[in-house]
mmCIF file of C-alpha atoms in Angstrom:
data_model
loop_
_atom_site.group_PDB
_atom_site.id
_atom_site.type_symbol
_atom_site.label_atom_id
_atom_site.label_comp_id
_atom_site.label_asym_id
_atom_site.label_seq_id
_atom_site.Cartn_x
_atom_site.Cartn_y
_atom_site.Cartn_z
ATOM 1 C CA UNK A 1 9.178 -11.708 -21.429
ATOM 2 C CA UNK A 2 12.519 -10.448 -20.201
ATOM 3 C CA UNK A 3 14.034 -13.910 -20.952
ATOM 4 C CA UNK A 4 12.431 -14.253 -24.240
ATOM 5 C CA UNK A 5 13.580 -10.660 -25.137
ATOM 6 C CA UNK A 6 17.310 -11.392 -24.162
ATOM 7 C CA UNK A 7 17.099 -14.552 -26.571
ATOM 8 C CA UNK A 8 15.817 -12.848 -29.269
ATOM 9 C CA UNK A 9 18.700 -10.030 -28.626
ATOM 10 C CA UNK A 10 21.355 -12.805 -28.713
ATOM 11 C CA UNK A 11 19.955 -13.898 -31.807
ATOM 12 C CA UNK A 12 19.917 -10.676 -33.541
ATOM 13 C CA UNK A 13 23.479 -9.924 -32.504
ATOM 14 C CA UNK A 14 24.933 -13.412 -33.707
ATOM 15 C CA UNK A 15 26.087 -11.877 -37.260
ATOM 16 C CA UNK A 16 28.220 -9.311 -35.554
ATOM 17 C CA UNK A 17 31.948 -10.237 -35.196
ATOM 18 C CA UNK A 18 33.074 -11.473 -31.854
ATOM 19 C CA UNK A 19 35.211 -8.498 -31.152
ATOM 20 C CA UNK A 20 31.694 -6.470 -31.739
ATOM 21 C CA UNK A 21 30.014 -8.462 -29.403
ATOM 22 C CA UNK A 22 32.504 -8.471 -26.697
ATOM 23 C CA UNK A 23 32.354 -4.897 -26.658
ATOM 24 C CA UNK A 24 28.466 -4.700 -26.555
ATOM 25 C CA UNK A 25 29.237 -6.952 -23.387
ATOM 26 C CA UNK A 26 31.596 -4.856 -21.646
ATOM 27 C CA UNK A 27 29.084 -1.765 -22.423
ATOM 28 C CA UNK A 28 25.801 -3.577 -21.023
ATOM 29 C CA UNK A 29 27.623 -5.596 -18.192
ATOM 30 C CA UNK A 30 26.224 -8.768 -19.812
ATOM 31 C CA UNK A 31 28.229 -11.858 -18.164
ATOM 32 C CA UNK A 32 28.909 -14.957 -20.324
ATOM 33 C CA UNK A 33 26.457 -17.536 -18.846
ATOM 34 C CA UNK A 34 28.003 -20.724 -20.814
ATOM 35 C CA UNK A 35 28.539 -23.455 -18.254
ATOM 36 C CA UNK A 36 31.052 -26.316 -19.296
ATOM 37 C CA UNK A 37 31.070 -29.000 -16.736
ATOM 38 C CA UNK A 38 34.418 -30.145 -17.361
ATOM 39 C CA UNK A 39 35.933 -26.514 -16.941
ATOM 40 C CA UNK A 40 38.067 -25.657 -14.038
ATOM 41 C CA UNK A 41 38.126 -22.049 -14.951
ATOM 42 C CA UNK A 42 38.274 -19.889 -11.752
ATOM 43 C CA UNK A 43 37.673 -16.711 -13.092
ATOM 44 C CA UNK A 44 41.415 -15.486 -13.414
ATOM 45 C CA UNK A 45 43.562 -15.067 -10.311
ATOM 46 C CA UNK A 46 40.931 -17.018 -7.764
ATOM 47 C CA UNK A 47 42.411 -19.503 -5.560
ATOM 48 C CA UNK A 48 42.444 -23.301 -6.970
ATOM 49 C CA UNK A 49 39.184 -24.692 -6.347
ATOM 50 C CA UNK A 50 38.484 -27.177 -3.585
ATOM 51 C CA UNK A 51 37.097 -30.607 -4.372
ATOM 52 C CA UNK A 52 33.628 -29.604 -2.411
ATOM 53 C CA UNK A 53 33.381 -26.506 -4.329
ATOM 54 C CA UNK A 54 33.874 -28.095 -7.835
ATOM 55 C CA UNK A 55 31.393 -30.737 -6.797
ATOM 56 C CA UNK A 56 28.751 -28.365 -5.686
ATOM 57 C CA UNK A 57 29.021 -25.919 -8.407
ATOM 58 C CA UNK A 58 28.989 -28.438 -10.940
ATOM 59 C CA UNK A 59 25.852 -29.993 -9.456
ATOM 60 C CA UNK A 60 24.003 -26.545 -9.025
ATOM 61 C CA UNK A 61 24.732 -25.525 -12.457
ATOM 62 C CA UNK A 62 23.679 -28.400 -14.003
ATOM 63 C CA UNK A 63 20.476 -28.987 -11.823
ATOM 64 C CA UNK A 64 19.388 -25.352 -11.661
ATOM 65 C CA UNK A 65 19.017 -23.658 -14.905
ATOM 66 C CA UNK A 66 16.606 -21.241 -17.030
ATOM 67 C CA UNK A 67 14.431 -19.559 -14.480
ATOM 68 C CA UNK A 68 15.931 -21.254 -11.630
ATOM 69 C CA UNK A 69 19.559 -20.482 -12.414
ATOM 70 C CA UNK A 70 21.072 -19.087 -9.369
ATOM 71 C CA UNK A 71 24.570 -18.052 -10.486
ATOM 72 C CA UNK A 72 25.755 -16.197 -13.515
ATOM 73 C CA UNK A 73 28.776 -18.364 -14.145
ATOM 74 C CA UNK A 74 30.748 -21.218 -12.880
ATOM 75 C CA UNK A 75 33.250 -18.860 -11.708
ATOM 76 C CA UNK A 76 30.979 -16.656 -9.912
ATOM 77 C CA UNK A 77 29.480 -20.062 -7.998
ATOM 78 C CA UNK A 78 33.227 -20.956 -7.100
ATOM 79 C CA UNK A 79 33.851 -17.549 -5.824
ATOM 80 C CA UNK A 80 30.804 -17.475 -3.477
ATOM 81 C CA UNK A 81 31.525 -21.340 -2.357
ATOM 82 C CA UNK A 82 35.055 -20.199 -1.578
ATOM 83 C CA UNK A 83 33.810 -17.608 0.968
ATOM 84 C CA UNK A 84 31.544 -19.839 2.895
ATOM 85 C CA UNK A 85 31.969 -22.236 5.559
ATOM 86 C CA UNK A 86 32.330 -25.709 4.469
ATOM 87 C CA UNK A 87 29.933 -27.197 6.945
ATOM 88 C CA UNK A 88 29.463 -31.106 7.563
ATOM 89 C CA UNK A 89 28.494 -33.165 4.576
ATOM 90 C CA UNK A 90 26.956 -35.694 7.154
ATOM 91 C CA UNK A 91 24.793 -32.791 8.852
ATOM 92 C CA UNK A 92 24.372 -30.335 5.862
ATOM 93 C CA UNK A 93 22.869 -27.596 7.510
ATOM 94 C CA UNK A 94 23.118 -23.771 8.230
ATOM 95 C CA UNK A 95 24.847 -21.153 6.188
ATOM 96 C CA UNK A 96 27.246 -23.688 4.562
ATOM 97 C CA UNK A 97 28.457 -25.165 1.213
ATOM 98 C CA UNK A 98 27.534 -28.644 2.461
ATOM 99 C CA UNK A 99 23.906 -27.393 2.913
ATOM 100 C CA UNK A 100 23.833 -25.936 -0.464
ATOM 101 C CA UNK A 101 25.361 -28.957 -1.946
ATOM 102 C CA UNK A 102 22.656 -31.031 -0.526
ATOM 103 C CA UNK A 103 20.019 -28.949 -1.701
ATOM 104 C CA UNK A 104 21.726 -28.940 -5.328
ATOM 105 C CA UNK A 105 21.713 -32.682 -4.981
ATOM 106 C CA UNK A 106 18.202 -32.771 -4.120
ATOM 107 C CA UNK A 107 17.293 -30.329 -7.127
ATOM 108 C CA UNK A 108 18.693 -32.899 -9.455
ATOM 109 C CA UNK A 109 17.365 -35.847 -7.856
ATOM 110 C CA UNK A 110 13.903 -34.984 -7.278
ATOM 111 C CA UNK A 111 13.259 -32.695 -10.109
ATOM 112 C CA UNK A 112 11.985 -30.021 -7.662
ATOM 113 C CA UNK A 113 13.952 -27.238 -8.802
ATOM 114 C CA UNK A 114 11.572 -24.446 -7.554
ATOM 115 C CA UNK A 115 11.738 -25.962 -3.924
ATOM 116 C CA UNK A 116 15.598 -26.709 -3.575
ATOM 117 C CA UNK A 117 17.579 -24.341 -6.101
ATOM 118 C CA UNK A 118 16.760 -21.175 -3.988
ATOM 119 C CA UNK A 119 18.229 -22.760 -0.970
ATOM 120 C CA UNK A 120 21.073 -24.112 -3.099
ATOM 121 C CA UNK A 121 22.002 -20.458 -4.165
ATOM 122 C CA UNK A 122 23.972 -17.942 -2.360
ATOM 123 C CA UNK A 123 21.472 -16.621 -0.260
ATOM 124 C CA UNK A 124 20.377 -20.123 1.354
ATOM 125 C CA UNK A 125 16.989 -18.997 1.280
ATOM 126 C CA UNK A 126 16.113 -19.783 5.060
ATOM 127 C CA UNK A 127 17.166 -23.382 4.396
ATOM 128 C CA UNK A 128 20.809 -22.929 4.200
ATOM 129 C CA UNK A 129 20.935 -19.556 6.258
ATOM 130 C CA UNK A 130 18.794 -16.710 5.814
ATOM 131 C CA UNK A 131 18.948 -14.497 2.756
ATOM 132 C CA UNK A 132 20.294 -11.506 4.921
ATOM 133 C CA UNK A 133 22.710 -13.619 6.774
ATOM 134 C CA UNK A 134 24.218 -15.006 3.860
ATOM 135 C CA UNK A 135 24.039 -11.459 1.953
ATOM 136 C CA UNK A 136 26.117 -9.632 4.708
ATOM 137 C CA UNK A 137 28.674 -12.451 4.937
ATOM 138 C CA UNK A 138 29.314 -12.190 1.309
ATOM 139 C CA UNK A 139 29.214 -8.533 1.475
ATOM 140 C CA UNK A 140 31.923 -8.535 4.340
ATOM 141 C CA UNK A 141 34.291 -11.045 2.452
ATOM 142 C CA UNK A 142 33.795 -9.832 -1.196
ATOM 143 C CA UNK A 143 33.362 -6.015 -0.489
ATOM 144 C CA UNK A 144 33.398 -4.064 2.769
ATOM 145 C CA UNK A 145 30.743 -3.652 4.994
ATOM 146 C CA UNK A 146 28.785 -0.309 4.958
ATOM 147 C CA UNK A 147 27.971 -0.521 8.956
ATOM 148 C CA UNK A 148 29.962 -1.766 11.693
ATOM 149 C CA UNK A 149 29.397 -5.255 12.052
ATOM 150 C CA UNK A 150 27.730 -8.405 10.135
ATOM 151 C CA UNK A 151 24.907 -8.281 12.824
ATOM 152 C CA UNK A 152 24.130 -4.699 12.126
ATOM 153 C CA UNK A 153 24.075 -5.298 8.600
ATOM 154 C CA UNK A 154 21.478 -8.185 9.112
ATOM 155 C CA UNK A 155 19.542 -6.022 11.172
ATOM 156 C CA UNK A 156 19.643 -3.326 8.636
ATOM 157 C CA UNK A 157 19.263 -6.080 5.646
ATOM 158 C CA UNK A 158 15.649 -6.902 7.211
ATOM 159 C CA UNK A 159 14.313 -3.620 5.731
ATOM 160 C CA UNK A 160 14.888 -4.726 2.213
ATOM 161 C CA UNK A 161 12.341 -6.112 -0.149
ATOM 162 C CA UNK A 162 12.442 -9.874 -0.635
ATOM 163 C CA UNK A 163 10.672 -11.411 -3.665
ATOM 164 C CA UNK A 164 9.548 -15.082 -3.741
ATOM 165 C CA UNK A 165 11.966 -15.880 -6.658
ATOM 166 C CA UNK A 166 15.754 -16.249 -7.182
ATOM 167 C CA UNK A 167 16.789 -16.063 -10.773
ATOM 168 C CA UNK A 168 20.170 -14.297 -11.903
ATOM 169 C CA UNK A 169 18.272 -12.920 -15.228
ATOM 170 C CA UNK A 170 14.889 -11.642 -13.275
ATOM 171 C CA UNK A 171 16.428 -10.567 -10.167
ATOM 172 C CA UNK A 172 19.627 -8.848 -11.855
ATOM 173 C CA UNK A 173 17.532 -5.379 -11.299
ATOM 174 C CA UNK A 174 15.196 -4.155 -9.184
ATOM 175 C CA UNK A 175 15.417 -2.549 -5.507
ATOM 176 C CA UNK A 176 15.090 -6.151 -3.577
ATOM 177 C CA UNK A 177 17.548 -8.359 -1.453
ATOM 178 C CA UNK A 178 17.394 -11.080 -4.310
ATOM 179 C CA UNK A 179 19.253 -8.218 -6.752
ATOM 180 C CA UNK A 180 21.761 -7.505 -4.263
ATOM 181 C CA UNK A 181 22.612 -11.207 -3.707
ATOM 182 C CA UNK A 182 23.085 -11.600 -7.568
ATOM 183 C CA UNK A 183 25.616 -8.563 -7.728
ATOM 184 C CA UNK A 184 27.441 -9.542 -4.227
ATOM 185 C CA UNK A 185 27.723 -13.277 -5.980
ATOM 186 C CA UNK A 186 29.257 -11.465 -8.891
ATOM 187 C CA UNK A 187 31.297 -9.360 -6.585
ATOM 188 C CA UNK A 188 33.317 -12.307 -5.648
ATOM 189 C CA UNK A 189 34.812 -12.240 -9.325
ATOM 190 C CA UNK A 190 34.450 -8.573 -10.218
ATOM 191 C CA UNK A 191 34.373 -6.480 -6.944
ATOM 192 C CA UNK A 192 35.197 -2.966 -8.679
ATOM 193 C CA UNK A 193 31.924 -3.615 -10.794
ATOM 194 C CA UNK A 194 29.522 -5.190 -8.790
ATOM 195 C CA UNK A 195 30.141 -4.189 -5.079
ATOM 196 C CA UNK A 196 28.398 -0.769 -5.640
ATOM 197 C CA UNK A 197 25.503 -2.593 -6.915
ATOM 198 C CA UNK A 198 25.120 -4.804 -3.969
ATOM 199 C CA UNK A 199 24.719 -1.879 -1.412
ATOM 200 C CA UNK A 200 22.184 -1.698 1.408
ATOM 201 C CA UNK A 201 20.954 1.570 -0.226
ATOM 202 C CA UNK A 202 19.606 1.485 -3.820
ATOM 203 C CA UNK A 203 22.018 1.798 -6.334
ATOM 204 C CA UNK A 204 21.422 0.799 -10.139
ATOM 205 C CA UNK A 205 20.834 -1.689 -11.268
ATOM 206 C CA UNK A 206 19.433 -2.677 -7.781
ATOM 207 C CA UNK A 207 16.847 0.162 -7.424
ATOM 208 C CA UNK A 208 13.611 1.328 -8.883
ATOM 209 C CA UNK A 209 13.418 2.338 -12.534
ATOM 210 C CA UNK A 210 12.825 6.137 -12.776
ATOM 211 C CA UNK A 211 9.639 7.604 -12.184
ATOM 212 C CA UNK A 212 8.374 4.672 -9.963
ATOM 213 C CA UNK A 213 5.642 5.470 -7.398
ATOM 214 C CA UNK A 214 7.030 4.414 -3.949
ATOM 215 C CA UNK A 215 5.018 1.701 -2.222
ATOM 216 C CA UNK A 216 3.910 2.513 1.494
ATOM 217 C CA UNK A 217 4.923 -1.222 2.367
ATOM 218 C CA UNK A 218 8.380 -0.592 1.210
ATOM 219 C CA UNK A 219 8.711 2.677 2.639
ATOM 220 C CA UNK A 220 7.373 1.584 6.173
ATOM 221 C CA UNK A 221 9.515 -1.619 5.988
ATOM 222 C CA UNK A 222 12.684 0.467 5.784
ATOM 223 C CA UNK A 223 11.705 3.298 8.343
ATOM 224 C CA UNK A 224 10.518 0.905 10.927
ATOM 225 C CA UNK A 225 13.860 -1.199 10.506
ATOM 226 C CA UNK A 226 16.144 2.064 10.195
ATOM 227 C CA UNK A 227 14.812 4.215 13.043
ATOM 228 C CA UNK A 228 14.253 2.406 16.207
ATOM 229 C CA UNK A 229 14.686 3.030 19.820
ATOM 230 C CA UNK A 230 14.886 6.775 20.748
ATOM 231 C CA UNK A 231 15.131 7.578 17.014
ATOM 232 C CA UNK A 232 11.728 6.020 16.093
ATOM 233 C CA UNK A 233 9.507 8.138 14.379
ATOM 234 C CA UNK A 234 6.506 6.149 14.006
ATOM 235 C CA UNK A 235 4.965 4.070 16.922
ATOM 236 C CA UNK A 236 3.716 1.252 14.837
ATOM 237 C CA UNK A 237 3.952 -0.173 11.167
ATOM 238 C CA UNK A 238 0.129 0.494 11.088
ATOM 239 C CA UNK A 239 0.742 4.074 11.940
ATOM 240 C CA UNK A 240 3.336 4.238 9.497
ATOM 241 C CA UNK A 241 1.123 3.141 6.758
ATOM 242 C CA UNK A 242 -1.613 5.469 7.587
ATOM 243 C CA UNK A 243 0.418 8.308 7.743
ATOM 244 C CA UNK A 244 2.020 7.281 4.169
ATOM 245 C CA UNK A 245 -1.108 6.918 2.757
ATOM 246 C CA UNK A 246 -2.253 10.387 3.567
ATOM 247 C CA UNK A 247 1.037 12.104 2.109
ATOM 248 C CA UNK A 248 1.811 12.747 -1.605
ATOM 249 C CA UNK A 249 3.338 9.431 -3.167
ATOM 250 C CA UNK A 250 5.889 11.637 -5.370
ATOM 251 C CA UNK A 251 8.451 9.192 -7.003
ATOM 252 C CA UNK A 252 11.395 7.389 -5.887
ATOM 253 C CA UNK A 253 13.816 9.981 -7.347
ATOM 254 C CA UNK A 254 12.332 12.458 -4.775
ATOM 255 C CA UNK A 255 15.248 13.936 -2.427
ATOM 256 C CA UNK A 256 13.556 17.234 -1.159
ATOM 257 C CA UNK A 257 9.895 17.067 -1.981
ATOM 258 C CA UNK A 258 7.170 16.607 0.650
ATOM 259 C CA UNK A 259 6.408 13.087 -0.597
ATOM 260 C CA UNK A 260 6.532 9.409 0.504
ATOM 261 C CA UNK A 261 9.374 9.128 -2.246
ATOM 262 C CA UNK A 262 11.662 11.521 -0.369
ATOM 263 C CA UNK A 263 11.098 9.701 2.954
ATOM 264 C CA UNK A 264 11.905 6.494 1.414
ATOM 265 C CA UNK A 265 15.144 8.022 0.333
ATOM 266 C CA UNK A 266 15.988 9.177 4.067
ATOM 267 C CA UNK A 267 14.669 5.659 5.515
ATOM 268 C CA UNK A 268 17.616 4.135 3.334
ATOM 269 C CA UNK A 269 19.991 6.485 4.064
ATOM 270 C CA UNK A 270 19.127 6.234 7.676
ATOM 271 C CA UNK A 271 20.402 2.569 7.617
ATOM 272 C CA UNK A 272 23.625 4.016 7.172
ATOM 273 C CA UNK A 273 23.331 7.059 9.453
ATOM 274 C CA UNK A 274 20.160 7.184 11.528
ATOM 275 C CA UNK A 275 20.853 10.039 13.668
ATOM 276 C CA UNK A 276 21.166 12.312 10.628
ATOM 277 C CA UNK A 277 17.995 10.862 8.484
ATOM 278 C CA UNK A 278 15.439 9.198 10.846
ATOM 279 C CA UNK A 279 13.798 12.818 11.569
ATOM 280 C CA UNK A 280 13.550 13.557 7.974
ATOM 281 C CA UNK A 281 11.700 10.126 7.555
ATOM 282 C CA UNK A 282 8.974 11.104 10.022
ATOM 283 C CA UNK A 283 5.625 12.438 9.412
ATOM 284 C CA UNK A 284 6.883 15.989 9.063
ATOM 285 C CA UNK A 285 9.742 15.533 7.261
ATOM 286 C CA UNK A 286 12.017 17.876 9.275
ATOM 287 C CA UNK A 287 12.292 20.452 6.577
ATOM 288 C CA UNK A 288 14.194 18.030 4.214
ATOM 289 C CA UNK A 289 11.179 16.482 2.749
ATOM 290 C CA UNK A 290 9.382 19.412 2.041
ATOM 291 C CA UNK A 291 11.705 22.631 2.486
ATOM 292 C CA UNK A 292 10.827 25.688 4.215
ATOM 293 C CA UNK A 293 10.143 28.881 2.539
ATOM 294 C CA UNK A 294 12.016 31.722 3.690
ATOM 295 C CA UNK A 295 10.024 34.750 4.377
ATOM 296 C CA UNK A 296 6.680 33.408 3.816
ATOM 297 C CA UNK A 297 6.321 31.666 7.113
ATOM 298 C CA UNK A 298 5.470 28.157 5.453
ATOM 299 C CA UNK A 299 7.552 25.631 6.721
ATOM 300 C CA UNK A 300 7.683 21.858 5.571
ATOM 301 C CA UNK A 301 6.921 20.477 9.197
ATOM 302 C CA UNK A 302 3.622 22.704 9.145
ATOM 303 C CA UNK A 303 2.674 21.670 5.556
ATOM 304 C CA UNK A 304 2.737 18.330 6.636
ATOM 305 C CA UNK A 305 1.001 18.642 9.847
ATOM 306 C CA UNK A 306 -1.834 20.742 7.971
ATOM 307 C CA UNK A 307 -2.050 17.789 5.337
ATOM 308 C CA UNK A 308 -2.030 14.856 7.795
ATOM 309 C CA UNK A 309 -4.711 16.924 10.134
ATOM 310 C CA UNK A 310 -7.151 17.435 6.829
ATOM 311 C CA UNK A 311 -6.858 13.817 6.186
ATOM 312 C CA UNK A 312 -7.316 12.310 9.665
ATOM 313 C CA UNK A 313 -9.478 14.915 11.140
ATOM 314 C CA UNK A 314 -11.886 16.503 8.576
ATOM 315 C CA UNK A 315 -14.244 13.580 8.474
ATOM 316 C CA UNK A 316 -14.518 13.620 12.165
ATOM 317 C CA UNK A 317 -14.630 17.253 13.066
ATOM 318 C CA UNK A 318 -17.071 18.125 10.132
ATOM 319 C CA UNK A 319 -18.133 21.726 10.077
ATOM 320 C CA UNK A 320 -16.010 22.588 12.949
ATOM 321 C CA UNK A 321 -12.436 21.652 10.756
ATOM 322 C CA UNK A 322 -13.289 24.644 8.379
ATOM 323 C CA UNK A 323 -12.457 27.385 10.474
ATOM 324 C CA UNK A 324 -9.744 25.360 12.273
ATOM 325 C CA UNK A 325 -8.240 24.105 8.995
ATOM 326 C CA UNK A 326 -8.045 27.658 7.575
ATOM 327 C CA UNK A 327 -5.854 28.913 10.308
ATOM 328 C CA UNK A 328 -3.643 25.806 10.411
ATOM 329 C CA UNK A 329 -0.639 26.963 8.530
ATOM 330 C CA UNK A 330 -0.725 30.280 10.261
ATOM 331 C CA UNK A 331 -1.064 29.008 13.651
ATOM 332 C CA UNK A 332 1.443 25.863 13.311
ATOM 333 C CA UNK A 333 4.411 28.372 11.827
ATOM 334 C CA UNK A 334 4.280 30.421 15.194
ATOM 335 C CA UNK A 335 4.823 27.275 17.176
ATOM 336 C CA UNK A 336 8.100 25.832 18.615
ATOM 337 C CA UNK A 337 9.478 23.419 16.171
ATOM 338 C CA UNK A 338 7.972 24.549 13.066
ATOM 339 C CA UNK A 339 11.341 24.901 11.245
ATOM 340 C CA UNK A 340 13.555 22.599 9.458
ATOM 341 C CA UNK A 341 15.802 20.128 11.757
ATOM 342 C CA UNK A 342 13.800 20.017 14.730
ATOM 343 C CA UNK A 343 14.847 16.592 15.098
ATOM 344 C CA UNK A 344 11.484 14.843 15.396
ATOM 345 C CA UNK A 345 11.179 11.401 16.962
ATOM 346 C CA UNK A 346 8.154 9.830 18.982
ATOM 347 C CA UNK A 347 10.508 10.052 22.289
ATOM 348 C CA UNK A 348 11.331 13.720 21.805
ATOM 349 C CA UNK A 349 7.668 14.565 20.813
ATOM 350 C CA UNK A 350 5.482 13.784 23.924
ATOM 351 C CA UNK A 351 4.020 16.906 25.550
ATOM 352 C CA UNK A 352 4.813 20.502 25.172
ATOM 353 C CA UNK A 353 3.310 23.228 22.891
ATOM 354 C CA UNK A 354 5.268 22.173 19.870
ATOM 355 C CA UNK A 355 4.928 21.085 16.398
ATOM 356 C CA UNK A 356 6.402 17.709 16.977
ATOM 357 C CA UNK A 357 3.943 17.076 19.796
ATOM 358 C CA UNK A 358 1.222 17.848 17.155
ATOM 359 C CA UNK A 359 2.553 15.602 14.326
ATOM 360 C CA UNK A 360 2.696 12.974 16.864
ATOM 361 C CA UNK A 361 -0.941 13.492 17.787
ATOM 362 C CA UNK A 362 -2.053 13.855 14.220
ATOM 363 C CA UNK A 363 -0.066 10.506 13.696
ATOM 364 C CA UNK A 364 -2.187 8.902 16.248
ATOM 365 C CA UNK A 365 -5.447 10.430 15.063
ATOM 366 C CA UNK A 366 -5.755 7.969 11.919
ATOM 367 C CA UNK A 367 -6.474 5.182 14.493
ATOM 368 C CA UNK A 368 -8.097 7.367 17.453
ATOM 369 C CA UNK A 369 -10.634 10.281 16.038
ATOM 370 C CA UNK A 370 -10.535 11.426 19.693
ATOM 371 C CA UNK A 371 -7.270 12.964 19.076
ATOM 372 C CA UNK A 372 -8.845 15.266 16.610
ATOM 373 C CA UNK A 373 -10.889 17.374 18.891
ATOM 374 C CA UNK A 374 -8.038 17.416 21.461
ATOM 375 C CA UNK A 375 -5.866 19.021 18.681
ATOM 376 C CA UNK A 376 -8.580 21.386 17.314
ATOM 377 C CA UNK A 377 -8.955 22.498 21.310
ATOM 378 C CA UNK A 378 -5.533 22.898 21.999
ATOM 379 C CA UNK A 379 -5.460 20.287 24.792
ATOM 380 C CA UNK A 380 -3.292 17.617 23.043
ATOM 381 C CA UNK A 381 -0.035 19.454 23.458
ATOM 382 C CA UNK A 382 0.454 21.659 26.641
#
């Protein structure tokens, strides 16, 4: 539908003057996708195109078209090709031009474009290097890395959502790795415009539309990738998902609300600054996702704890919950670690009469109902 809409828009704009059309392109950021097999255009200022890149780009632009098009322009293909290792045409494997060239040839020879074009594109799609490996290598070469090393970039990239397509139109926007690959490819020609779009953290157009309800799958993928070791805030992906489902979802625009949307924002931010943001990603929100209310005794951590306790334990405790649940906020607010910036992590929450300990045990209660009685009786955290 988006492709048809785009074609209709082009038809409606045809009567306009060429100057007006160029102005619209500049405003919308639309790239000219016309491919001339005989063109030697290198995008203005790029180094001369190697024979290998000229051959590869001619093949991939000819064979991978329509919904399988993997480069917006010939210059973009040539820009990406120039930054990839050449590889060995006799052994076309790995994150190399040789591997992609072979996949482009196969796409043309077999007609199986759905199989071969994604591998022939900038990401490699697991056939010619992993998408994360390729993204980080291109990001390092065309822009700058946001983390210390390519290896760290690849590790954080695992927290990004992947989709089972690669098409420069359909994947031009959206909070996916594929969108970032589209824009890091374009950054080889226009880094000022496209490097920001290719960030690890979501930057439009590689972000969710306004008002999007966050997915627990997406949140937990990011949180479990960003916050590990001593900074881990969930003991397992399952625990993260169960806690997430018990919290208000909010939207992906949330930054301070006690919602999944806010925690997702901090999970992404933790890719770049884990020590700062991992506690905000945890079950309590640490006063950054759910602010304290000065003078009222209500704190974000306690609102989160009581919300989770009700969701996990009310069905198990039955009538016993009613008396305990009513006092939850008051009792929690008097405990150590109730206020913001408690620095929650699984490692620091074991033991002690603290809110952090209770947040850990209530997170476990979704899978182990015995935790509920221990929390209600006060013996879980002593």
